[in-house]
Amino acid sequence: MASAAIFSSLRRQRSPSLEAFLAPVDLTDVGLLRTLTALSSELISAYSVKKGVPFYQRKNCKSLLRKIHVFCVLLECLLENSNSKRSTRGSSDLPFTAFLCFKELYLLLYRSKILLDYCSHSSKLWLLLQNHSISGHFHDLNREISTLLDVFPLKGLSLPEDVREQVELLKKQARKSKLFVDKHDEILRLKLFSFLNEFENGGLPDSAQLYSFFVEKLGICNPRSCRVEIEFLEEQIVNYEGDIEPTASVLNGFVALMRYCRFLLFGFEEDDIGLRFGKHKKPKKGLISREIAETFISVPKDFCCPISLDLMRDPVIVATGQTYDRASISRWMEEGHCTCPKTGQLLDHTRLVPNRALRNLIVQWCAAHKIPYDPLEGGDPCVEIFAAASPSKAALAANKATAALLIKQLENGTQIAKTVAAREIRLLAKTGKENRAYIAESGAIPHLKNLLSSPDAVAQENSVTAMLNLSIFDKNKGRIMDEVGCLSLIVGVLRFGHTTEARENAAATLFSLSAVHDYKKKIAKEDGAVEALAGLLREGSPRGKKDAVTALFNLSTHTDNCARMIESGAVSALVGALGSEGVAEEAAGALALVVRQPIGATAVGNEEVAVAGLIGMMRCGTPRGKENAVAALLELCRGGGAAATERVLKAPALASLLQTLLFTGTKRARRKAASLARVFQRCEHASMHYGGLGVGYAYAGNSAAARDSTFAGDVSVSMSISVPVL
């Protein structure tokens, strides 16, 4: 049977390896002959004249099938002889050398099946681009057939003369076989590149030539077939390893060309997957560790991060050659450590190199065990692989031409055309800052704004998500905020959106826009914005809660928003989120900012579970979460008055938690813990609980001068969190 390597290669639709197979074992002569006969007959039947051979590599496929047919005749003859004599392996007339050759033939037949299936089910454009490589695979098989026949003991077998002559003739032909590259396929391949060259040189390919090439010659006849080609090529880019031609940037060019042709040639009629972002959504992302636990599968040790002991979602290599999950090792370094956690060696540098080979193995393992696997959003630059692949000039030109077609439909098209155009702009805006820049410069934002209030759920969802993807480019944030009524409509989607995903993406859009300090107050003042974010944090999905809490954190960094967050219920929602996995760290960070103002400290102090939640974060949270929790408690004592201080003082196990932080916490956490210990020392009852705790500690300053001047300076939340492209 084929090894996992070949099947994983096929799942990614790569050029298949012809070596990743294992020969059958423990088969009798008759059993082996039956297996080989069935396999060869299956191949001949699958690619018979009626069913047809693959469109590309046609001559190579036919040549290979003719060779398999000769083997099938030989096998049927031998099997008939064996059955007539009722032979077994112990009393077989089959020479041992022939038996070994037939085991090798088993491998050859399976490799042939893989190659033929590959040519039948791969993208047409991809097969053209891989024309030389795939022709080489056929040639390799021919050479192996020739080698097999050279050592095959034909004279030692009892065969009819006509069968013997066929095998002898095949042997001679196999010796003479040469690499064959189909001239027709090669002409098509060069023509495909010529279209890309026209974009590269600043022109546009002739629409009649495009129609003749893609529709008449390649058989790409409708929007759905275009979409299949695009998604196939995008998958190759995602799995690109650097040793395959063409390069990822060139593949981006062909994706852009195909997208342009899809709308130029077929207009804006809907394809079969048009509701993908509406009714037919992909399953929500879940916690990988939980998914695995529910299936009772043991994760291979090499796939687990040495720090978190969980399945790695974004494996990276540090200077010592050890591999860790990016989130865990980044946090380790940010805490001030300069050694490798596993080896203890000093790190020569802090660069993190993506371990894509291991990541591919993890993806394959998850797929084999039906475990959902999605890399962390924004974690690895290769996640947004299209942007990382440095788009070529041709790709940019083709995408600009496509954007012009899309925006024209957004302006004057039918409702269906506008929905399709919004979806395509959403997809196009995933592929790098250049695309985001010229889509907005071409005037897409006003037209997308009009779709935000559409009664069509699909149109609304695609328009708000397109707005989110465009907002990732900094200059577009200003364009969105300056567009009259746009912010109000985004908030409207957040509050009353037709779908859950639309509401979540509206929250993510507010998070993206709030990265600009001047917009934070404007967003908070927008009617219903903070209330809707608070509601999403309370009752949303895990992804929705994440979008809401990050947006609220950004808003809390503006001092003028504190009162607004209190009256809107956001503070209560943040306190409640302290017990929610995935958002507790950001919630503690936002509370640490809110309590720095007297009204914020009072509001948090009035929340009955606030102190208990922060204490729980100190006990079980992440290093950042503990840091934010102790910072919030310190500010609560400073600004919340005697009652708040007393409530914190009476919290169980606080003394031991502070002492633990003083020795094991991050630098900021140690400083905050020491300051909090000094606050308690000044209380009349503190001595019996905290005798001497923190005295003389290096960071034990509690004066105003010792406090950071910036409002958010002492709060540690990873604001490198990227806005997800969707």
XYZ file of C-alpha atoms in Angstrom:
726
model
C 0.000 0.000 0.000
C 1.072 3.609 -0.477
C 2.731 5.333 2.432
C 1.311 8.398 4.120
C 3.803 10.605 2.320
C 2.354 9.987 -1.123
C -1.239 10.468 -0.039
C -0.441 13.678 1.835
C 1.304 14.853 -1.324
C -1.815 14.144 -3.330
C -4.051 15.945 -0.849
C -1.962 19.023 -1.509
C -2.060 18.196 -5.244
C 1.694 18.285 -5.571
C 3.638 16.439 -8.216
C 3.554 12.933 -6.754
C 6.663 11.207 -5.493
C 7.252 7.851 -7.186
C 9.120 6.242 -4.333
C 6.811 6.353 -1.334
C 5.363 2.857 -1.526
C 5.717 -0.433 0.288
C 5.602 -3.780 -1.499
C 2.946 -6.349 -0.511
C 4.012 -8.984 1.969
C 2.861 -12.492 2.888
C 1.134 -13.174 -0.434
C 1.285 -16.506 -2.228
C 2.194 -16.653 -5.891
C -1.450 -16.998 -6.829
C -2.506 -14.245 -4.425
C 0.057 -11.865 -5.880
C -0.984 -12.690 -9.448
C -4.642 -12.097 -8.596
C -3.837 -8.761 -6.940
C -1.784 -7.606 -9.913
C -4.410 -8.722 -12.412
C -7.162 -6.886 -10.556
C -5.068 -3.715 -10.244
C -4.035 -3.632 -13.910
C -7.581 -4.394 -15.072
C -8.915 -1.610 -12.869
C -6.503 0.891 -14.420
C -7.357 -0.136 -17.973
C -11.070 0.016 -17.227
C -10.829 3.413 -15.496
C -9.129 4.983 -18.500
C -10.775 3.050 -21.310
C -11.613 4.686 -24.620
C -15.200 5.234 -23.480
C -14.259 6.946 -20.218
C -11.293 8.721 -21.756
C -7.731 9.436 -20.717
C -6.738 12.711 -19.021
C -6.987 15.840 -21.175
C -3.339 16.731 -20.588
C -0.342 14.392 -20.894
C -2.604 12.472 -23.258
C 0.126 10.693 -25.232
C 2.135 9.815 -22.124
C -0.999 8.452 -20.464
C -1.934 6.343 -23.504
C 1.596 4.993 -23.773
C 1.627 3.997 -20.121
C -1.796 2.345 -20.394
C -0.650 0.298 -23.400
C 2.257 -1.030 -21.348
C -0.085 -1.863 -18.484
C -2.340 -3.714 -20.937
C 0.563 -5.971 -21.984
C 1.277 -6.725 -18.318
C -2.412 -7.474 -17.824
C -2.345 -10.040 -20.669
C 0.777 -11.648 -19.166
C -0.753 -11.789 -15.681
C -4.052 -13.246 -16.869
C -2.168 -15.953 -18.751
C -0.036 -16.877 -15.739
C -3.040 -16.809 -13.419
C -4.950 -19.123 -15.754
C -1.999 -21.541 -15.797
C -1.706 -21.426 -12.004
C -5.398 -22.083 -11.501
C -5.362 -25.026 -13.855
C -2.533 -26.603 -11.884
C -3.980 -25.494 -8.518
C -0.569 -24.237 -7.549
C 0.371 -22.929 -4.143
C 3.430 -20.974 -3.153
C 5.152 -24.159 -1.977
C 4.523 -25.999 -5.207
C 4.411 -23.135 -7.661
C 6.037 -23.190 -11.071
C 6.704 -19.450 -10.675
C 10.483 -18.914 -10.325
C 11.598 -16.952 -7.299
C 13.106 -14.236 -9.537
C 9.775 -13.819 -11.280
C 8.044 -13.587 -7.893
C 10.367 -10.718 -6.889
C 9.789 -8.987 -10.216
C 6.036 -9.178 -9.762
C 6.347 -7.583 -6.327
C 8.205 -4.735 -8.012
C 5.481 -4.624 -10.669
C 2.965 -4.101 -7.874
C 4.794 -0.900 -6.926
C 4.961 0.245 -10.526
C 1.244 -0.281 -11.077
C 0.334 1.657 -7.957
C 2.652 4.490 -8.934
C 1.042 4.500 -12.352
C -2.399 4.717 -10.765
C -1.310 7.682 -8.642
C 0.140 9.496 -11.640
C -2.885 8.862 -13.871
C -5.288 9.972 -11.140
C -3.165 13.053 -10.585
C -3.415 14.028 -14.260
C -7.181 13.411 -14.217
C -8.082 15.417 -11.124
C -5.608 18.288 -10.989
C -6.209 21.843 -12.129
C -5.817 22.404 -15.844
C -3.606 25.432 -15.353
C -1.482 23.590 -12.809
C -0.937 20.666 -15.177
C 0.183 23.075 -17.893
C 2.578 24.801 -15.516
C 3.966 21.425 -14.416
C 4.162 20.033 -17.956
C 7.893 19.263 -17.910
C 7.877 17.892 -14.360
C 4.965 15.524 -14.959
C 6.445 14.372 -18.264
C 9.546 13.510 -16.249
C 7.469 11.325 -13.930
C 6.131 9.353 -16.891
C 9.676 8.940 -18.212
C 10.838 7.677 -14.817
C 8.106 5.039 -14.878
C 9.133 3.983 -18.389
C 12.731 3.520 -17.277
C 11.668 1.456 -14.291
C 9.518 -0.728 -16.548
C 12.523 -1.197 -18.815
C 14.715 -2.199 -15.859
C 12.072 -4.626 -14.622
C 11.756 -6.320 -18.003
C 15.545 -6.585 -18.360
C 15.725 -8.842 -15.302
C 12.380 -10.573 -15.770
C 12.914 -14.365 -16.356
C 10.682 -14.621 -19.399
C 12.348 -17.828 -20.634
C 11.577 -19.600 -17.367
C 7.834 -19.187 -17.764
C 5.421 -21.311 -19.734
C 3.681 -18.775 -21.996
C 1.885 -18.833 -25.341
C 4.018 -17.534 -28.181
C 1.879 -14.485 -28.877
C 2.069 -13.372 -25.232
C 5.817 -13.913 -25.206
C 6.179 -11.824 -28.354
C 4.146 -8.970 -26.851
C 6.345 -8.897 -23.766
C 9.511 -9.022 -25.873
C 8.271 -6.160 -28.005
C 7.407 -4.131 -24.899
C 10.909 -4.771 -23.590
C 12.475 -3.379 -26.784
C 10.206 -0.357 -26.828
C 10.867 0.428 -23.164
C 14.615 0.436 -23.813
C 14.185 3.012 -26.577
C 11.783 5.267 -24.668
C 12.812 8.885 -24.252
C 11.442 11.819 -22.348
C 8.371 13.008 -24.230
C 7.010 16.522 -23.724
C 3.775 17.043 -25.620
C 4.252 19.944 -28.052
C 0.577 20.850 -27.926
C 0.646 21.127 -24.130
C 3.886 23.082 -24.299
C 2.391 25.586 -26.758
C -0.529 26.094 -24.400
C 1.861 26.579 -21.481
C 3.825 29.256 -23.333
C 0.612 30.982 -24.379
C -0.488 31.066 -20.748
C 2.744 32.806 -19.794
C 2.297 35.278 -22.654
C -0.911 36.574 -21.069
C 0.978 37.192 -17.863
C 3.701 39.000 -19.788
C 1.132 41.368 -21.259
C 0.081 42.408 -17.768
C 3.763 42.664 -16.824
C 4.339 45.107 -19.689
C 1.452 47.329 -18.680
C -1.141 46.119 -21.185
C -4.333 44.072 -21.091
C -4.685 40.757 -22.960
C -7.198 40.721 -25.789
C -10.548 39.431 -24.552
C -11.109 37.375 -27.723
C -7.775 35.614 -27.242
C -8.594 34.968 -23.596
C -11.932 33.457 -24.585
C -10.337 31.274 -27.238
C -7.658 30.056 -24.842
C -9.588 29.454 -21.637
C -13.007 28.460 -22.994
C -12.307 26.775 -26.324
C -8.894 25.226 -25.681
C -8.871 24.577 -21.938
C -12.584 23.963 -21.461
C -12.961 26.437 -18.581
C -16.521 27.311 -19.494
C -18.249 28.835 -16.469
C -17.673 30.759 -13.222
C -17.521 27.601 -11.150
C -14.690 26.086 -13.197
C -12.820 29.394 -12.837
C -13.293 29.255 -9.071
C -12.002 25.686 -8.955
C -8.861 26.734 -10.847
C -8.302 29.731 -8.547
C -8.697 27.734 -5.344
C -6.430 24.993 -6.643
C -3.631 27.448 -7.442
C -4.079 29.202 -4.098
C -3.643 25.845 -2.378
C -0.330 25.394 -4.180
C 0.807 28.779 -2.903
C -0.124 27.856 0.665
C 1.874 24.631 0.404
C 4.754 26.133 -1.547
C 8.146 24.907 -0.357
C 10.558 26.841 -2.569
C 11.830 23.972 -4.710
C 8.887 23.867 -7.116
C 8.506 25.903 -10.286
C 6.948 28.322 -10.898
C 7.600 30.470 -7.848
C 4.863 31.547 -5.468
C 4.889 35.109 -6.839
C 4.352 33.789 -10.379
C 1.534 31.571 -9.134
C -0.019 34.686 -7.607
C 0.078 36.168 -11.088
C -1.864 33.252 -12.541
C -4.412 33.465 -9.727
C -4.880 37.150 -10.574
C -5.162 36.336 -14.298
C -7.770 33.652 -13.655
C -9.786 35.970 -11.398
C -9.738 38.657 -14.078
C -10.906 36.171 -16.734
C -13.676 34.899 -14.489
C -15.415 38.315 -14.579
C -14.320 39.471 -18.010
C -15.505 36.303 -19.762
C -18.456 35.196 -17.652
C -19.733 38.396 -16.095
C -21.220 38.470 -12.624
C -23.537 35.485 -12.659
C -23.451 33.513 -9.424
C -21.426 30.318 -9.191
C -22.227 27.215 -7.158
C -20.320 28.399 -4.104
C -21.739 31.899 -4.034
C -23.319 31.420 -0.611
C -20.146 30.090 0.951
C -19.992 33.103 3.233
C -23.691 33.021 3.915
C -25.509 29.790 4.591
C -22.624 27.408 3.882
C -20.075 28.515 6.404
C -17.084 26.579 7.488
C -17.158 25.182 11.009
C -16.065 27.623 13.676
C -12.538 27.343 14.880
C -12.247 25.559 18.177
C -9.551 24.944 20.686
C -7.263 22.342 19.170
C -6.427 20.774 22.520
C -10.120 20.320 23.249
C -10.811 18.830 19.820
C -8.034 16.307 20.345
C -9.142 15.499 23.878
C -12.637 14.739 22.633
C -11.278 12.184 20.180
C -9.015 10.494 22.771
C -6.025 10.698 20.437
C -2.483 10.917 21.746
C -0.614 13.777 20.122
C 2.902 12.877 18.916
C 5.472 14.377 21.258
C 7.330 16.136 18.451
C 4.163 18.034 17.545
C 3.806 19.540 21.040
C 5.439 22.773 22.172
C 8.009 22.120 24.943
C 6.681 25.185 26.785
C 2.898 24.866 26.579
C 2.838 21.080 25.981
C -0.012 21.685 23.518
C -0.168 20.963 19.814
C 1.811 23.627 17.973
C -0.212 25.847 15.688
C 2.670 27.955 14.429
C 6.007 26.119 14.985
C 9.135 28.278 14.761
C 12.849 27.584 15.152
C 15.027 29.606 17.555
C 18.765 30.242 17.368
C 19.645 26.943 19.080
C 17.714 24.899 16.512
C 14.905 23.971 18.920
C 11.282 24.328 17.797
C 8.536 26.005 19.821
C 5.079 27.372 19.202
C 5.425 31.026 18.180
C 3.034 32.338 20.843
C 4.832 30.516 23.672
C 8.409 31.390 22.711
C 7.477 34.995 21.911
C 6.000 35.357 25.365
C 9.101 33.752 26.885
C 11.345 36.296 25.150
C 9.121 39.236 26.013
C 9.425 38.313 29.666
C 13.133 39.084 29.416
C 14.547 35.588 28.996
C 17.513 35.280 26.646
C 18.058 31.521 26.854
C 16.552 28.527 25.089
C 13.894 27.027 27.425
C 14.787 23.460 26.496
C 18.593 23.558 26.391
C 19.376 26.540 28.590
C 21.791 27.911 25.971
C 22.058 31.628 25.366
C 20.251 32.737 22.229
C 22.573 34.453 19.739
C 19.589 36.299 18.267
C 15.826 36.470 18.718
C 14.787 35.769 15.135
C 12.072 33.141 14.766
C 12.197 31.049 11.605
C 8.933 29.291 10.599
C 9.312 25.501 10.690
C 7.113 24.870 7.673
C 8.157 21.249 7.274
C 6.920 20.435 10.788
C 3.818 22.542 10.272
C 2.974 20.549 7.138
C 3.388 17.303 9.079
C 1.074 18.609 11.807
C -1.499 19.598 9.195
C -1.305 16.117 7.644
C -1.616 14.419 11.023
C -4.633 16.535 11.947
C -6.253 15.801 8.585
C -5.628 12.075 8.977
C -7.279 12.093 12.421
C -10.057 14.499 11.360
C -8.931 17.124 13.859
C -9.641 20.749 12.852
C -6.390 22.626 12.416
C -6.131 26.327 11.702
C -2.975 28.340 12.302
C -3.297 31.237 14.696
C -4.726 34.263 12.965
C -1.920 36.676 12.300
C 0.655 34.487 14.025
C 2.893 33.456 11.181
C 3.522 35.758 8.257
C 3.123 32.752 5.996
C -0.516 32.445 7.121
C -1.306 35.349 4.832
C 0.845 33.604 2.301
C -0.325 35.559 -0.683
C 0.945 38.827 0.752
C 4.181 37.220 1.915
C 4.862 35.938 -1.575
C 5.787 39.415 -2.841
C 3.248 39.802 -5.669
C 4.698 40.283 -9.119
C 4.058 43.293 -11.320
C 1.797 41.151 -13.486
C -0.272 40.045 -10.474
C -0.730 43.639 -9.344
C -1.757 44.757 -12.837
C -4.237 41.882 -13.217
C -5.717 42.539 -9.786
C -6.100 46.234 -10.601
C -7.952 45.340 -13.788
C -10.184 42.975 -11.797
C -10.828 45.604 -9.133
C -11.962 48.059 -11.806
C -14.513 45.520 -13.063
C -15.734 44.811 -9.533
C -16.138 48.439 -8.513
C -18.040 49.166 -11.705
C -20.525 46.445 -10.770
C -20.771 47.743 -7.203
C -21.776 51.080 -8.672
C -24.158 50.092 -11.459
C -24.774 46.343 -11.292
C -27.803 44.329 -10.282
C -28.261 43.233 -6.686
C -26.781 39.813 -7.480
C -23.849 41.413 -9.278
C -23.207 43.724 -6.321
C -23.235 40.753 -3.952
C -20.774 38.836 -6.122
C -18.559 41.914 -6.476
C -18.510 42.481 -2.695
C -17.507 38.875 -2.144
C -14.687 39.143 -4.665
C -13.414 42.395 -3.178
C -13.458 40.645 0.183
C -11.268 37.889 -1.268
C -9.042 40.271 -3.209
C -8.428 42.380 -0.094
C -6.946 39.301 1.599
C -3.975 39.286 -0.706
C -1.704 42.075 0.459
C -1.431 45.778 1.168
C -1.079 46.685 -2.508
C -4.494 45.248 -3.279
C -6.033 46.922 -0.237
C -4.519 50.233 -1.241
C -5.725 50.429 -4.834
C -9.147 48.922 -4.111
C -9.785 51.780 -1.707
C -8.139 54.349 -3.998
C -10.445 53.209 -6.802
C -13.496 54.171 -4.758
C -14.759 50.861 -3.370
C -15.474 52.068 0.183
C -18.540 54.266 -0.588
C -20.167 51.446 -2.563
C -19.391 48.848 0.104
C -20.883 51.219 2.666
C -24.196 51.162 0.795
C -24.341 47.367 1.074
C -23.912 47.436 4.863
C -27.624 48.197 5.217
C -28.659 45.656 2.565
C -31.559 43.329 3.447
C -29.560 40.550 1.727
C -27.622 38.740 4.473
C -24.910 37.542 2.082
C -24.363 41.022 0.641
C -24.151 42.558 4.110
C -21.759 39.925 5.414
C -19.437 40.229 2.445
C -19.449 44.018 2.489
C -18.595 44.326 6.193
C -15.884 41.685 5.845
C -14.468 43.457 2.804
C -14.422 46.633 4.900
C -12.550 44.743 7.620
C -9.929 43.453 5.195
C -9.470 46.896 3.666
C -9.089 48.503 7.107
C -5.963 46.474 7.814
C -4.076 48.903 5.558
C -3.460 51.965 7.733
C -4.333 54.610 5.137
C -7.674 52.937 4.568
C -8.637 53.444 8.214
C -8.853 57.166 7.541
C -10.811 56.628 4.334
C -13.388 54.524 6.193
C -13.711 56.911 9.127
C -13.961 59.952 6.818
C -16.708 58.369 4.733
C -19.948 59.985 5.946
C -22.168 57.500 7.766
C -19.794 54.566 7.343
C -18.941 54.162 11.045
C -22.619 54.356 11.965
C -23.474 51.607 9.484
C -20.642 49.360 10.724
C -21.978 49.759 14.257
C -25.430 48.997 12.877
C -24.155 45.684 11.529
C -22.574 44.971 14.908
C -25.907 45.583 16.636
C -28.430 44.220 14.160
C -26.470 42.233 11.568
C -28.315 39.450 9.775
C -25.710 36.776 10.590
C -23.417 36.000 13.491
C -20.376 36.245 11.269
C -21.411 39.701 10.053
C -21.709 40.937 13.641
C -18.374 39.406 14.600
C -16.624 40.917 11.599
C -18.127 44.309 12.391
C -16.565 44.033 15.867
C -13.240 43.094 14.301
C -13.531 46.131 12.015
C -13.985 48.412 15.030
C -10.919 46.807 16.622
C -8.915 47.503 13.474
C -10.105 51.113 13.247
C -9.484 51.736 16.954
C -5.785 51.092 16.448
C -5.598 54.796 15.554
C -5.735 56.777 18.807
C -7.753 59.659 17.386
C -10.550 57.298 16.338
C -11.031 55.629 19.729
C -13.113 58.413 21.203
C -15.166 58.756 18.021
C -15.973 55.040 18.018
C -16.904 55.055 21.707
C -19.249 58.007 21.164
C -21.069 56.260 18.329
C -24.522 55.335 19.559
C -24.727 51.701 20.651
C -21.139 50.777 19.721
C -19.758 50.031 23.185
C -23.045 48.448 24.316
C -22.966 46.083 21.347
C -19.337 45.137 21.993
C -20.201 44.432 25.638
C -23.123 42.271 24.563
C -20.954 40.330 22.134
C -18.387 39.779 24.878
C -21.079 38.345 27.143
C -22.964 36.166 24.705
C -20.910 35.781 21.538
C -19.069 32.802 20.143
C -15.413 32.297 21.160
C -14.295 34.203 18.074
C -16.881 36.921 18.653
C -15.757 37.354 22.246
C -12.163 37.676 21.085
C -13.107 40.381 18.583
C -15.149 42.232 21.201
C -12.573 42.137 24.006
C -9.726 43.321 21.776
C -11.873 46.218 20.547
C -12.815 47.132 24.117
C -9.172 46.977 25.160
C -8.252 49.431 22.420
C -11.066 51.777 23.434
C -10.044 51.607 27.102
C -6.604 52.994 26.291
C -8.208 56.422 25.683
C -8.764 58.228 28.995
C -11.940 59.973 27.802
C -13.707 56.657 27.164
C -13.761 55.452 30.780
C -17.132 56.949 31.715
C -18.657 55.741 28.464
C -17.501 52.190 29.121
C -18.938 52.240 32.620
C -22.382 53.508 31.654
C -22.596 51.124 28.682
C -21.976 48.031 30.807
C -18.603 47.269 29.231
C -16.840 47.191 32.595
C -19.285 44.592 33.908
C -18.770 42.551 30.746
C -14.986 42.732 31.150
C -15.262 41.546 34.754
C -17.427 38.642 33.642
C -14.900 37.767 30.931
C -12.165 37.160 33.529
C -13.386 33.591 33.776
C -13.616 32.973 30.039
C -10.803 31.064 28.366
C -9.290 32.944 25.446
C -10.345 36.457 26.470
C -9.448 36.674 30.164
C -5.975 38.074 29.503
C -7.243 40.990 27.389
C -10.136 41.593 29.819
C -7.704 41.924 32.732
C -5.590 44.301 30.645
C -8.590 46.505 29.864
C -9.636 46.559 33.533
C -6.096 47.528 34.544
C -6.507 50.596 32.335
C -10.019 51.443 33.516
C -9.127 51.364 37.220
C -6.369 53.926 36.738
C -9.108 56.557 36.813
C -11.059 57.136 40.045
C -14.465 56.560 38.461
C -13.146 53.404 36.876
C -11.708 52.128 40.138
C -15.028 52.810 41.854
C -16.968 51.010 39.140
C -14.705 47.953 39.227
C -14.715 47.976 43.023
C -18.505 47.842 43.004
C -18.439 44.658 40.939
C -18.773 41.837 43.466
C -16.770 39.267 41.478
C -14.076 41.630 40.200
C -11.516 40.977 42.933
C -12.185 37.229 42.925
C -11.797 37.156 39.140
C -8.479 39.021 39.246
C -7.218 36.770 42.048
C -8.176 33.757 39.947
C -6.216 35.218 37.042
C -3.176 35.624 39.306
C -3.482 31.989 40.299
C -4.172 30.290 36.982
C -3.631 32.822 34.231
C -0.899 33.201 31.669
C 2.200 35.257 32.565
C 0.639 38.252 30.822
C -2.683 37.624 32.491
C -1.076 37.498 35.939
C 0.778 40.694 35.139
C -2.420 42.481 34.121
C -4.337 41.121 37.120
C -1.824 42.325 39.721
C -1.643 45.693 37.922
C -5.435 46.002 38.113
C -5.483 45.102 41.820
C -2.754 47.648 42.539
C -4.622 50.439 40.749
C -7.852 49.365 42.448
C -6.207 49.867 45.835
C -4.722 53.192 44.797
C -7.897 54.703 43.375
C -10.789 52.680 44.770
C -10.633 53.898 48.345
C -10.414 52.128 51.668
C -13.310 49.765 50.968
C -11.734 48.465 47.790
C -8.359 48.105 49.488
C -9.970 46.171 52.329
C -11.708 43.868 49.876
C -8.437 43.142 48.078
C -6.628 42.684 51.418
C -9.097 40.027 52.542
C -8.780 38.007 49.363
C -7.687 34.455 50.222
C -4.168 33.318 49.346
C -3.195 36.753 48.046
C -0.011 36.805 50.132
C 1.290 33.565 48.653
C 0.320 34.644 45.137
C 2.206 37.905 45.533
C 5.223 36.099 46.878
C 5.137 33.716 43.914
C 4.956 36.620 41.479
C 7.899 38.328 43.180
C 10.082 35.383 42.252
C 8.556 33.932 39.074
C 6.600 36.727 37.418
C 7.572 38.935 34.512
C 9.523 42.106 35.217
C 6.376 44.212 35.221
C 4.538 41.658 37.336
C 7.348 41.670 39.926
C 7.306 45.453 40.059
C 3.524 45.565 40.492
C 3.556 42.795 43.101
C 6.193 44.653 45.128
C 4.206 47.894 44.910
C 1.027 46.117 45.995
C 2.871 44.605 48.960
C 3.956 48.104 50.040
C 0.372 49.329 49.802
C -0.663 46.634 52.242
C 2.210 47.374 54.553
C 0.819 50.850 55.013
C -2.535 49.441 56.116
C -2.966 49.065 59.872
C -3.702 45.332 59.644
C -1.221 44.480 56.913
C 1.647 43.551 59.186
C -0.019 40.417 60.547
C -0.665 39.138 57.041
C 2.348 40.385 55.072
C 5.105 40.900 57.598
C 8.059 42.237 55.699
C 6.768 41.225 52.277
C 8.409 43.296 49.627
C 10.656 45.349 51.936
C 13.832 46.290 50.156
C 12.625 44.722 46.910
C 14.331 46.331 43.963
C 11.105 47.343 42.263
C 9.208 48.361 45.395
C 8.490 51.954 44.479
C 5.067 53.403 45.112
C 5.575 57.067 44.502
C 3.935 58.903 41.677
C 7.309 59.281 40.042
C 7.735 55.530 39.945
C 4.553 55.102 37.932
C 4.777 55.098 34.178
C 3.782 58.334 32.537
C 1.856 56.692 29.728
C -1.664 55.573 30.402
C -1.277 52.051 29.039
C 2.385 51.632 29.817
C 1.978 49.154 32.664
C -0.557 46.958 30.951
C 0.715 43.943 29.103
C -1.498 42.650 26.352
C -0.018 41.424 23.125
C -1.137 44.201 20.826
C 0.711 42.530 17.989
C -2.565 40.621 17.611
C -3.286 40.936 13.920
C -6.668 41.706 12.512
C -7.716 38.490 10.760
C -8.249 38.596 7.024
C -11.515 36.849 6.283
